[in-house]
N, CA, C and O atoms as a GROMACS GRO file, in nm:
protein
  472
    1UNK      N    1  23.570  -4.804 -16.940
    1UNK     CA    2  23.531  -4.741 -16.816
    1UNK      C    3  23.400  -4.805 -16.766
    1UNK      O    4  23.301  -4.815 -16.839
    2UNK      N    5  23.406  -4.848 -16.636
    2UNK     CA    6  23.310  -4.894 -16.571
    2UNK      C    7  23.154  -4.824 -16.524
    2UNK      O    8  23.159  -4.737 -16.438
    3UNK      N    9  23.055  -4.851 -16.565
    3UNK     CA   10  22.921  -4.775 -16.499
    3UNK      C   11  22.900  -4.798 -16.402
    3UNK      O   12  22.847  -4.903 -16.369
    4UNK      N   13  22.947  -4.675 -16.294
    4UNK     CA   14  22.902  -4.711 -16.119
    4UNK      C   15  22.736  -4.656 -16.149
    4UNK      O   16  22.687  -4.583 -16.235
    5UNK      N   17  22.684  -4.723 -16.040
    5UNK     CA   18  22.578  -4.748 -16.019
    5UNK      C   19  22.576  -4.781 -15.826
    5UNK      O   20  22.662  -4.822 -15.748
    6UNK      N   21  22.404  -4.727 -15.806
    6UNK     CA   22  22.389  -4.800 -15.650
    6UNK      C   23  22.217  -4.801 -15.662
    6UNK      O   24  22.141  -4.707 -15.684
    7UNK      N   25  22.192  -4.924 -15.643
    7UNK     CA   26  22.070  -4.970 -15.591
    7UNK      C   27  21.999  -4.994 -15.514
    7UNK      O   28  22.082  -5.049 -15.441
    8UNK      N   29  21.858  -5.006 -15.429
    8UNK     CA   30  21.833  -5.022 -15.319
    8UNK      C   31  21.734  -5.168 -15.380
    8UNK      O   32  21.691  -5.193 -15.492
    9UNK      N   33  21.722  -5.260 -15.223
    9UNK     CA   34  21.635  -5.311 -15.210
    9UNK      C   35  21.589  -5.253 -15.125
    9UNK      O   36  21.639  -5.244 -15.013
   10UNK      N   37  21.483  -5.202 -15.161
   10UNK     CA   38  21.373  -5.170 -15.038
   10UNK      C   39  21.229  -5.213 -14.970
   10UNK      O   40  21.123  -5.186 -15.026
   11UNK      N   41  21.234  -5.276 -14.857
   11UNK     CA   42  21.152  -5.337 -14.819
   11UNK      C   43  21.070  -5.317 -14.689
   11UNK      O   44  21.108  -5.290 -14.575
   12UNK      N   45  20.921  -5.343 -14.749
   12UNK     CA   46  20.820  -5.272 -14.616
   12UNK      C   47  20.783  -5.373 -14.550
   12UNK      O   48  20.801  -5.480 -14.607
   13UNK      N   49  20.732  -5.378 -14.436
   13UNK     CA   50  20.764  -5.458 -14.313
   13UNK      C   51  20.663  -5.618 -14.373
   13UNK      O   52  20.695  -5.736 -14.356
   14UNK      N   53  20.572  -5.577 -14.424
   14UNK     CA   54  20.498  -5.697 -14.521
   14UNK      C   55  20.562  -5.820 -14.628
   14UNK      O   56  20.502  -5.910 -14.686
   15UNK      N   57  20.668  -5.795 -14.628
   15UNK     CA   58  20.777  -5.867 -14.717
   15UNK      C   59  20.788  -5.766 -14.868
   15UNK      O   60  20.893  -5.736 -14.926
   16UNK      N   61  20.631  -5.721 -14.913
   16UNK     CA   62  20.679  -5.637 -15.041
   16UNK      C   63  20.783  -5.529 -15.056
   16UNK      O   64  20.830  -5.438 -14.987
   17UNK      N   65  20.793  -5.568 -15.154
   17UNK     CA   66  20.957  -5.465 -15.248
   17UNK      C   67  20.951  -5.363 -15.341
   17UNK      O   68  20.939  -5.390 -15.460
   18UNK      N   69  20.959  -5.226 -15.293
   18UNK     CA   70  20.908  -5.126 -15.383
   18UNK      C   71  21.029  -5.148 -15.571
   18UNK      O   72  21.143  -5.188 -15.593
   19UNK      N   73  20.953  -5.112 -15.630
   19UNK     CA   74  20.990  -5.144 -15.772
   19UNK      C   75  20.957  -5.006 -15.853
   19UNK      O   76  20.847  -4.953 -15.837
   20UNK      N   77  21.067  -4.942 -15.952
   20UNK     CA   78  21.020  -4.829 -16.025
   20UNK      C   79  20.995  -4.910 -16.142
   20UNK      O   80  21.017  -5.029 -16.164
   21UNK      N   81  20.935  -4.800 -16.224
   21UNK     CA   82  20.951  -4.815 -16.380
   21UNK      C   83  20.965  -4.679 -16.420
   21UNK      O   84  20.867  -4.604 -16.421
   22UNK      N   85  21.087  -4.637 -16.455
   22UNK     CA   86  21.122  -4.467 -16.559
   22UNK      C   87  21.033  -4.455 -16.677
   22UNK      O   88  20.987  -4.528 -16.764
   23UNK      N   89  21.029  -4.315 -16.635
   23UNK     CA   90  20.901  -4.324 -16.764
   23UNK      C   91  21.009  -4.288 -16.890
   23UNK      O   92  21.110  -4.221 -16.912
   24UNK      N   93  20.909  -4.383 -16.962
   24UNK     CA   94  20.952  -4.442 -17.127
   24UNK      C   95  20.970  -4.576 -17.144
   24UNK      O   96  21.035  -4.628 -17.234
   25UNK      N   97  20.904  -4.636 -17.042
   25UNK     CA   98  21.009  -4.706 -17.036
   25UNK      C   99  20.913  -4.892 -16.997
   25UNK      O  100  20.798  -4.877 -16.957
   26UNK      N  101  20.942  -4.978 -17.005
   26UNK     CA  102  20.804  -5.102 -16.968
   26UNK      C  103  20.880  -5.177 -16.879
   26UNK      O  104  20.792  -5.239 -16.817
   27UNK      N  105  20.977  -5.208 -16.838
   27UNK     CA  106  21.035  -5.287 -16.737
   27UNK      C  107  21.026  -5.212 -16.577
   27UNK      O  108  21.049  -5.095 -16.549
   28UNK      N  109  20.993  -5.300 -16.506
   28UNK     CA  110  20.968  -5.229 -16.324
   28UNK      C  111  21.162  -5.291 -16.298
   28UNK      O  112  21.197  -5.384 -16.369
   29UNK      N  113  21.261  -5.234 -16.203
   29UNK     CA  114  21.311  -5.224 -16.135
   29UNK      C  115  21.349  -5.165 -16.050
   29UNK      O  116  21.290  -5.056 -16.050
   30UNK      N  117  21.463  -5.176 -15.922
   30UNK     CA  118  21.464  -5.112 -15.807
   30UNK      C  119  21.530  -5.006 -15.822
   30UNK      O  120  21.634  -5.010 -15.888
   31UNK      N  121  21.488  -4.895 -15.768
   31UNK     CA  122  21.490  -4.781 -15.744
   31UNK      C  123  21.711  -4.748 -15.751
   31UNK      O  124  21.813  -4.814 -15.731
   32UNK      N  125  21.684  -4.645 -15.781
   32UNK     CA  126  21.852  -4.619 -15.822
   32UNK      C  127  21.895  -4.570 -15.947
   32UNK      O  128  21.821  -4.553 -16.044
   33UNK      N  129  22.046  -4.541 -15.941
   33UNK     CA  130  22.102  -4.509 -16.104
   33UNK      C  131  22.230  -4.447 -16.072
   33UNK      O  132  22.278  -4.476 -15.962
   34UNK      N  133  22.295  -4.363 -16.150
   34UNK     CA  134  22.418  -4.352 -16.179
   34UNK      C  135  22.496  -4.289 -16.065
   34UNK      O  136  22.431  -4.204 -16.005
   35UNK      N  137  22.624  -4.308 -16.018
   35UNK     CA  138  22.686  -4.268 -15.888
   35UNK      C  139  22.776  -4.121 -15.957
   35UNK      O  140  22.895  -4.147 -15.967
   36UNK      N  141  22.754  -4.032 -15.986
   36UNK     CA  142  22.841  -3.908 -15.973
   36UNK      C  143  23.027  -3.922 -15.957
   36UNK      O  144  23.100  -3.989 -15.884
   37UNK      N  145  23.049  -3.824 -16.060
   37UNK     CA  146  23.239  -3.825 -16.009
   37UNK      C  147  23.224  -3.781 -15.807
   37UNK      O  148  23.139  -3.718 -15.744
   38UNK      N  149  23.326  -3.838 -15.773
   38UNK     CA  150  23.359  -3.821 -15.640
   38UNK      C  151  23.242  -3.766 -15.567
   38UNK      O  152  23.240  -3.647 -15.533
   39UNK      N  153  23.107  -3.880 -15.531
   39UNK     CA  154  22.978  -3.889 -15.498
   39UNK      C  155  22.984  -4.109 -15.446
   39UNK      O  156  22.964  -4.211 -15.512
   40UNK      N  157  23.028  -4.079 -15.287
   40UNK     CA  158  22.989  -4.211 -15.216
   40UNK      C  159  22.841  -4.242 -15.280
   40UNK      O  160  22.751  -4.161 -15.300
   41UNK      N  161  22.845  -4.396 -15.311
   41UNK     CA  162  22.725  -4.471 -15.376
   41UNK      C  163  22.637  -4.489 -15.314
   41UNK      O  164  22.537  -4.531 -15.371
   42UNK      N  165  22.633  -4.462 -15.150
   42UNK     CA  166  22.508  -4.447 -15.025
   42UNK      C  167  22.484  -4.269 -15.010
   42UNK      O  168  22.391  -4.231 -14.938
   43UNK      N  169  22.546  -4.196 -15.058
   43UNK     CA  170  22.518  -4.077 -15.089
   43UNK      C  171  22.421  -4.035 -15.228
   43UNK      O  172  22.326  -3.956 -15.233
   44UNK      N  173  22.492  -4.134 -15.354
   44UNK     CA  174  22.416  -4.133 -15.438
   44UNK      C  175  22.265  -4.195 -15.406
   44UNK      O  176  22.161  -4.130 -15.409
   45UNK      N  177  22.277  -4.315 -15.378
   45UNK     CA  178  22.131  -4.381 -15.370
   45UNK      C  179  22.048  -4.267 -15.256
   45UNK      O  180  21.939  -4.224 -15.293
   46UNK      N  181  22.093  -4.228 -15.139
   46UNK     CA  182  21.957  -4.136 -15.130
   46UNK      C  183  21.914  -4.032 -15.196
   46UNK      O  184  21.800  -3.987 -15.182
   47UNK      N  185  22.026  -3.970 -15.299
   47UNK     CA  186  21.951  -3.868 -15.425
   47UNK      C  187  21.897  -3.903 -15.506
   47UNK      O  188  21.814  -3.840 -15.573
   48UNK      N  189  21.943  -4.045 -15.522
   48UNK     CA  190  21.820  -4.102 -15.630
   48UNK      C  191  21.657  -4.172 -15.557
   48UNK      O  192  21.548  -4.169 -15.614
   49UNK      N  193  21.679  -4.221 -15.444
   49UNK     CA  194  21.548  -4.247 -15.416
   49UNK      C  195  21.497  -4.117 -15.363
   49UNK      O  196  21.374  -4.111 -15.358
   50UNK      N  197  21.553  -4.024 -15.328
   50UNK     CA  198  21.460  -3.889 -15.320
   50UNK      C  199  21.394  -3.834 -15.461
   50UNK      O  200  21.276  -3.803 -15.478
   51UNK      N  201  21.487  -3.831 -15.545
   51UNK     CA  202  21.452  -3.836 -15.689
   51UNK      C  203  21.321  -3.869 -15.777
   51UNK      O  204  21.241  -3.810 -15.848
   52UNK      N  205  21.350  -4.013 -15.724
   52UNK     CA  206  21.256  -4.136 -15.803
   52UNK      C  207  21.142  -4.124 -15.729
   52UNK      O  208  21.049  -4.089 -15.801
   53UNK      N  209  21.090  -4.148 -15.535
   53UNK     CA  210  21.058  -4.183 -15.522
   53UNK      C  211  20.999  -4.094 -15.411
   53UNK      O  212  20.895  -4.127 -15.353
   54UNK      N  213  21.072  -3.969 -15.379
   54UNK     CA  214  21.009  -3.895 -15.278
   54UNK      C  215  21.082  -3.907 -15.117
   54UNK      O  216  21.105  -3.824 -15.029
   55UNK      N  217  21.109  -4.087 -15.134
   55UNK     CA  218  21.167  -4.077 -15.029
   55UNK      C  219  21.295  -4.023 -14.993
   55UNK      O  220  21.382  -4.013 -15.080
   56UNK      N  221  21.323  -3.970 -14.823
   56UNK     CA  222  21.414  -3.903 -14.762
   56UNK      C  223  21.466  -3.975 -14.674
   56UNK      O  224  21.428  -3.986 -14.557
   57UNK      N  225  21.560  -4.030 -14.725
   57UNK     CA  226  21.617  -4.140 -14.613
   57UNK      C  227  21.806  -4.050 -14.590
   57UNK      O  228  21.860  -3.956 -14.646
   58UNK      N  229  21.855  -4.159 -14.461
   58UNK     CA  230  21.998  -4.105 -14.447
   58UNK      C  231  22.079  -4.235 -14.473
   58UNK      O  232  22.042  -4.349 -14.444
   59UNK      N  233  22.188  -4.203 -14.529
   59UNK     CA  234  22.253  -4.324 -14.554
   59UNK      C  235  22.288  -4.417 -14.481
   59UNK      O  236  22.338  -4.518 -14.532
   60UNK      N  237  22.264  -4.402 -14.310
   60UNK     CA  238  22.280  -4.494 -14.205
   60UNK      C  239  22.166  -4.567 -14.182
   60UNK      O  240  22.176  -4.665 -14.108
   61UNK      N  241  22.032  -4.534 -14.242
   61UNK     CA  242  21.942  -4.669 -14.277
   61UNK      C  243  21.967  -4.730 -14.373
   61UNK      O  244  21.877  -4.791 -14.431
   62UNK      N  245  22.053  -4.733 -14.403
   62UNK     CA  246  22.062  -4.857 -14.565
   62UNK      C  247  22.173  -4.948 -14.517
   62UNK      O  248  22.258  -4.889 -14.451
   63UNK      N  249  22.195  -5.092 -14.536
   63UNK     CA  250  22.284  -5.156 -14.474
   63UNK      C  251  22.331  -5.178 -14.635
   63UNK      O  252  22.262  -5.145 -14.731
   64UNK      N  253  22.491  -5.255 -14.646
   64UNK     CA  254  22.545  -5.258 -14.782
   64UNK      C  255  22.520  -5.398 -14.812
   64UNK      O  256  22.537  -5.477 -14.720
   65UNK      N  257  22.489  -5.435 -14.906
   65UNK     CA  258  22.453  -5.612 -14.950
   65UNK      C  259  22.535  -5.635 -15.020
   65UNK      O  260  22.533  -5.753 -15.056
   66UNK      N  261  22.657  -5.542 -15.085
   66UNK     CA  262  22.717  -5.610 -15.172
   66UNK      C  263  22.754  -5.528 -15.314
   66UNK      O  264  22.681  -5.437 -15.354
   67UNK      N  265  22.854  -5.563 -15.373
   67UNK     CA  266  22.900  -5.513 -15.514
   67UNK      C  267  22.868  -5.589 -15.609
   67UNK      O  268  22.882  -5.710 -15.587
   68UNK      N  269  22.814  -5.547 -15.750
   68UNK     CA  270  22.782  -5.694 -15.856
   68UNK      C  271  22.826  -5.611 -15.981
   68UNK      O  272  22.817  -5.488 -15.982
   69UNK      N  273  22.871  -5.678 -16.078
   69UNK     CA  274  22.915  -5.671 -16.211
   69UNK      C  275  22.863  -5.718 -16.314
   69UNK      O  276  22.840  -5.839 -16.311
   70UNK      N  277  22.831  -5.650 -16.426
   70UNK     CA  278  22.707  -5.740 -16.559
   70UNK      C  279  22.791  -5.637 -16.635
   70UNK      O  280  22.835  -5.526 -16.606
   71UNK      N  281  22.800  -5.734 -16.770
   71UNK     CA  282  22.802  -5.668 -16.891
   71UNK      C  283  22.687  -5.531 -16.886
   71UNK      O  284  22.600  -5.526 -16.799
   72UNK      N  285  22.699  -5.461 -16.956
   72UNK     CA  286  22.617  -5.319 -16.967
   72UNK      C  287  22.498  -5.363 -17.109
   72UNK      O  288  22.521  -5.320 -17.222
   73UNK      N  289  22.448  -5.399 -17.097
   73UNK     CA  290  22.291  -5.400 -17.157
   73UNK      C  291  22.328  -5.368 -17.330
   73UNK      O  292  22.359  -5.433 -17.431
   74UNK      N  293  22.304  -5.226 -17.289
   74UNK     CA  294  22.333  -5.104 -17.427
   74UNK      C  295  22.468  -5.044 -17.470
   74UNK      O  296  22.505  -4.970 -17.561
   75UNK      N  297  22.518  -5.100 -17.379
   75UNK     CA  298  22.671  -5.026 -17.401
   75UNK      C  299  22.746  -5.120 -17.432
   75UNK      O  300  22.794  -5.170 -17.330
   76UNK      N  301  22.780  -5.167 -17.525
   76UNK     CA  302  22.872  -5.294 -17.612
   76UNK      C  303  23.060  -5.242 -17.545
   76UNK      O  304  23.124  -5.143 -17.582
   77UNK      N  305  23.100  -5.334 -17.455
   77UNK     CA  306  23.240  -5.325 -17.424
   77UNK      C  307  23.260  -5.277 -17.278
   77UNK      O  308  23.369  -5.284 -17.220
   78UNK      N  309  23.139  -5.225 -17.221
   78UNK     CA  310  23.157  -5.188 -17.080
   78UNK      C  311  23.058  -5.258 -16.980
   78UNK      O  312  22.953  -5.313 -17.012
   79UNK      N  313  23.116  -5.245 -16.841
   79UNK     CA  314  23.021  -5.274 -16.745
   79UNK      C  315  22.958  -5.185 -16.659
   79UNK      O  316  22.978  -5.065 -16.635
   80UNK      N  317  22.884  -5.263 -16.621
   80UNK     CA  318  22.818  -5.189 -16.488
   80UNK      C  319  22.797  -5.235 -16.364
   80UNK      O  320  22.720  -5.322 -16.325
   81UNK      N  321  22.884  -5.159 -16.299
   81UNK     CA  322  22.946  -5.217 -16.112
   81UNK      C  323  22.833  -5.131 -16.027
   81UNK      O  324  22.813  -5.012 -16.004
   82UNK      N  325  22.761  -5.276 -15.987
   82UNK     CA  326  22.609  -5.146 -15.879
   82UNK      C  327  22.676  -5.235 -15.717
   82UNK      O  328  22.731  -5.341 -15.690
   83UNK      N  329  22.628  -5.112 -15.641
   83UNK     CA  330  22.639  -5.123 -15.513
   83UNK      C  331  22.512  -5.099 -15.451
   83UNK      O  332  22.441  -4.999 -15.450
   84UNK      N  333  22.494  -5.253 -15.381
   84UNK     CA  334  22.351  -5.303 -15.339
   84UNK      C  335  22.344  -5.264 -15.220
   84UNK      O  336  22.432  -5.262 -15.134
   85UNK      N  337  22.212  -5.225 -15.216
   85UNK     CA  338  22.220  -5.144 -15.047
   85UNK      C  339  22.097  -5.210 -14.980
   85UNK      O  340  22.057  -5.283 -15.071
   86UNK      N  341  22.026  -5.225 -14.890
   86UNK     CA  342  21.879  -5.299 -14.803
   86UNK      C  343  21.825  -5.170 -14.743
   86UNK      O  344  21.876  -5.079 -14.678
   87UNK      N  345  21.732  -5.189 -14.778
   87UNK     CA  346  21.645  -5.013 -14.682
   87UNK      C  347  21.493  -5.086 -14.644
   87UNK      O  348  21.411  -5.127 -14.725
   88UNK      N  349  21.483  -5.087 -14.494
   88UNK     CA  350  21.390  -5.110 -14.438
   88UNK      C  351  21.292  -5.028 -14.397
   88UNK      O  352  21.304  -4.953 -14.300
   89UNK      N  353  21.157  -5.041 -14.493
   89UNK     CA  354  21.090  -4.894 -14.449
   89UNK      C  355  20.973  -4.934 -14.355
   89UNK      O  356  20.919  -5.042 -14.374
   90UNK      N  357  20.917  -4.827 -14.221
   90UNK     CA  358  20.812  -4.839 -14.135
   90UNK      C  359  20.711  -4.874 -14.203
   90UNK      O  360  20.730  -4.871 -14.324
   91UNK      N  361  20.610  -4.906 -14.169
   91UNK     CA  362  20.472  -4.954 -14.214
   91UNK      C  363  20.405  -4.851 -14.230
   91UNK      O  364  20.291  -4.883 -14.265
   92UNK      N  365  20.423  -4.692 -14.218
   92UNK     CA  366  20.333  -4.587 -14.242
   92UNK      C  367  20.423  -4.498 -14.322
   92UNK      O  368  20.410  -4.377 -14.305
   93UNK      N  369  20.497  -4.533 -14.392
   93UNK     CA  370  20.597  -4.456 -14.502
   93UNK      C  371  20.529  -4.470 -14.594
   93UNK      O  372  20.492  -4.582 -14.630
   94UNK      N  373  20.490  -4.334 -14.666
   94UNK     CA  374  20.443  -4.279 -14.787
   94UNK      C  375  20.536  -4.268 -14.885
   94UNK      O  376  20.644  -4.214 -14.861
   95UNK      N  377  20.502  -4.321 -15.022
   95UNK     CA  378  20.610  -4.315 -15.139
   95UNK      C  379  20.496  -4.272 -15.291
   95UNK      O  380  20.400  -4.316 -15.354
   96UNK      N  381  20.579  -4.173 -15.285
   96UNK     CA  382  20.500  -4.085 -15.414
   96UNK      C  383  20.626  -4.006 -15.478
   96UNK      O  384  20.718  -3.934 -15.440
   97UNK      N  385  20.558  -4.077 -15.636
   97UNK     CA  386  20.676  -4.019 -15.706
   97UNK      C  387  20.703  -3.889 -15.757
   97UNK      O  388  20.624  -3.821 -15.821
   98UNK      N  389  20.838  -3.855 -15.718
   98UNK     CA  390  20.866  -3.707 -15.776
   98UNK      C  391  20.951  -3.645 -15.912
   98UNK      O  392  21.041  -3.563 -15.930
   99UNK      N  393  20.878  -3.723 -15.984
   99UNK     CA  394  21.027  -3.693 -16.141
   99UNK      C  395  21.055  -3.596 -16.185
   99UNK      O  396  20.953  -3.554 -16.240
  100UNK      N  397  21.125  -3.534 -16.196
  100UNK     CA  398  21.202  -3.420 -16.238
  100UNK      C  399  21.244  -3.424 -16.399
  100UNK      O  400  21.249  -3.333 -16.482
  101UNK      N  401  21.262  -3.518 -16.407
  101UNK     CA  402  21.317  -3.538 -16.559
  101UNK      C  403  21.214  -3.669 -16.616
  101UNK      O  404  21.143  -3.732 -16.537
  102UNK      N  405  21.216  -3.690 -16.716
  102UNK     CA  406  21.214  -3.853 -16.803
  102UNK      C  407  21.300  -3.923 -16.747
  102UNK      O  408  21.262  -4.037 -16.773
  103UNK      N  409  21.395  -3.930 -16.684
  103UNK     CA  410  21.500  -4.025 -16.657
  103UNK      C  411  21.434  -4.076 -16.518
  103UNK      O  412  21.481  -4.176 -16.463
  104UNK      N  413  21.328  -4.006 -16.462
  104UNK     CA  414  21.322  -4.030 -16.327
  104UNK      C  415  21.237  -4.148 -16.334
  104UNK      O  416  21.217  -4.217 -16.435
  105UNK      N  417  21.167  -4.173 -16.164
  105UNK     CA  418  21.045  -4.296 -16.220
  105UNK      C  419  20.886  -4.175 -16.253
  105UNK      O  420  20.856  -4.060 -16.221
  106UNK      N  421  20.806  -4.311 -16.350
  106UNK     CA  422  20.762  -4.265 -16.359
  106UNK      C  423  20.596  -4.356 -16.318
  106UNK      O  424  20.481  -4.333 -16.356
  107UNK      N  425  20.634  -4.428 -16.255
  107UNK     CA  426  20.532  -4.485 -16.132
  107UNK      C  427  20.607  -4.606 -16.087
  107UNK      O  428  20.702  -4.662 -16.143
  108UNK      N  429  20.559  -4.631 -15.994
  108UNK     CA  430  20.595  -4.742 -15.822
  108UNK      C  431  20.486  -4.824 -15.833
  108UNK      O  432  20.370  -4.789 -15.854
  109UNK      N  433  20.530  -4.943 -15.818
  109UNK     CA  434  20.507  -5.062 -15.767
  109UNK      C  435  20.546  -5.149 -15.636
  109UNK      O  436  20.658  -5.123 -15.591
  110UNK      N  437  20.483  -5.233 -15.578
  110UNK     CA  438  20.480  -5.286 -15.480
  110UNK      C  439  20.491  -5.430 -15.517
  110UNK      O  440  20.407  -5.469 -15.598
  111UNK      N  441  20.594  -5.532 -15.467
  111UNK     CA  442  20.630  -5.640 -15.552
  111UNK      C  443  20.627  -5.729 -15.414
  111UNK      O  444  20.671  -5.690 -15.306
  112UNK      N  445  20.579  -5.829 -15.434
  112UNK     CA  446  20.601  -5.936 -15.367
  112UNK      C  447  20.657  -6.073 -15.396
  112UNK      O  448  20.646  -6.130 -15.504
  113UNK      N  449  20.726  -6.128 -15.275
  113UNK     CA  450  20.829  -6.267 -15.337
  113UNK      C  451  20.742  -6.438 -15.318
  113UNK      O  452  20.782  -6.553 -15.336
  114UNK      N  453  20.569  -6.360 -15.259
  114UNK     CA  454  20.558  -6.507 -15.213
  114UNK      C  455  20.452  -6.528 -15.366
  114UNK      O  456  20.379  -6.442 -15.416
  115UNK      N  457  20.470  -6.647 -15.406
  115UNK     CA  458  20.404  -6.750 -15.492
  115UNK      C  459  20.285  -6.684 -15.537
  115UNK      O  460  20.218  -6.652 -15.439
  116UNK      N  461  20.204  -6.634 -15.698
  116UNK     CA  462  20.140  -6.576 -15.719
  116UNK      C  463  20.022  -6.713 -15.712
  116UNK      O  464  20.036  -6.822 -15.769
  117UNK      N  465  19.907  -6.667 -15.626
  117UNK     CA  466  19.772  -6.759 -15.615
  117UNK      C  467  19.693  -6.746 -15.803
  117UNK      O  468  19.707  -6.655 -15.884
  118UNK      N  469  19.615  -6.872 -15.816
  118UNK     CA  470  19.527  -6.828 -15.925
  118UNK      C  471  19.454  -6.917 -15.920
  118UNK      O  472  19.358  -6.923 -15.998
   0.00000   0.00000   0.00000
């Protein structure tokens, strides 16, 4: 059985890319997680970035980027099918995290793609 999944890239008008890290946890990635029995994966992703991240978005700001498939990490014999979504946020959108559980995030990052100076 396959692990649905839906992810966001989310991006603020600066080029940076908001990034979680769940607490327990040392790796930053994008915001998201598991899609529910009979729960659309743009339905899921705004319960999870409300979740993770505070934000309240509707599923008609998220455009779809795509379906991807990976072996499952921890789970020896299954995959995990995420559905990539793009969320473009205003320049005065506040993101503060709201975890409910350990599973949630448990701080945000702001990631950028251009060339680190040193």
């Amino acid at each position: 059985m396959d692990i649905m999944i839906a992810v966001a890239l989310v991006l603020r008008p600066d080029g940076r890319t908001l990034l979680v890290r769940k607490a327990g946890t040392h790796a930053f990635q994008q915001p998201g997680g598991r899609i529910d029995a009979g729960e659309a994966a743009a339905a899921a992703l705004c319960r999870e970035l409300a979740e993770e991240t505070g934000l309240r978005v509707d599923a008609g700001q998220m455009r779809a980027l795509g379906r991807f498939r990976a072996r499952a990490a921890n789970e020896p014999g299954r995959q995990v099918v995420a559905d990539l979504f793009l969320l473009h946020l205003p320049e005065e959108t506040e993101i503060v995290p709201a975890p409910r559980s350990p599973r949630h995030a448990g701080s945000i990052r702001h990631a950028t793609t251009s060339p680190s100076r040193r």
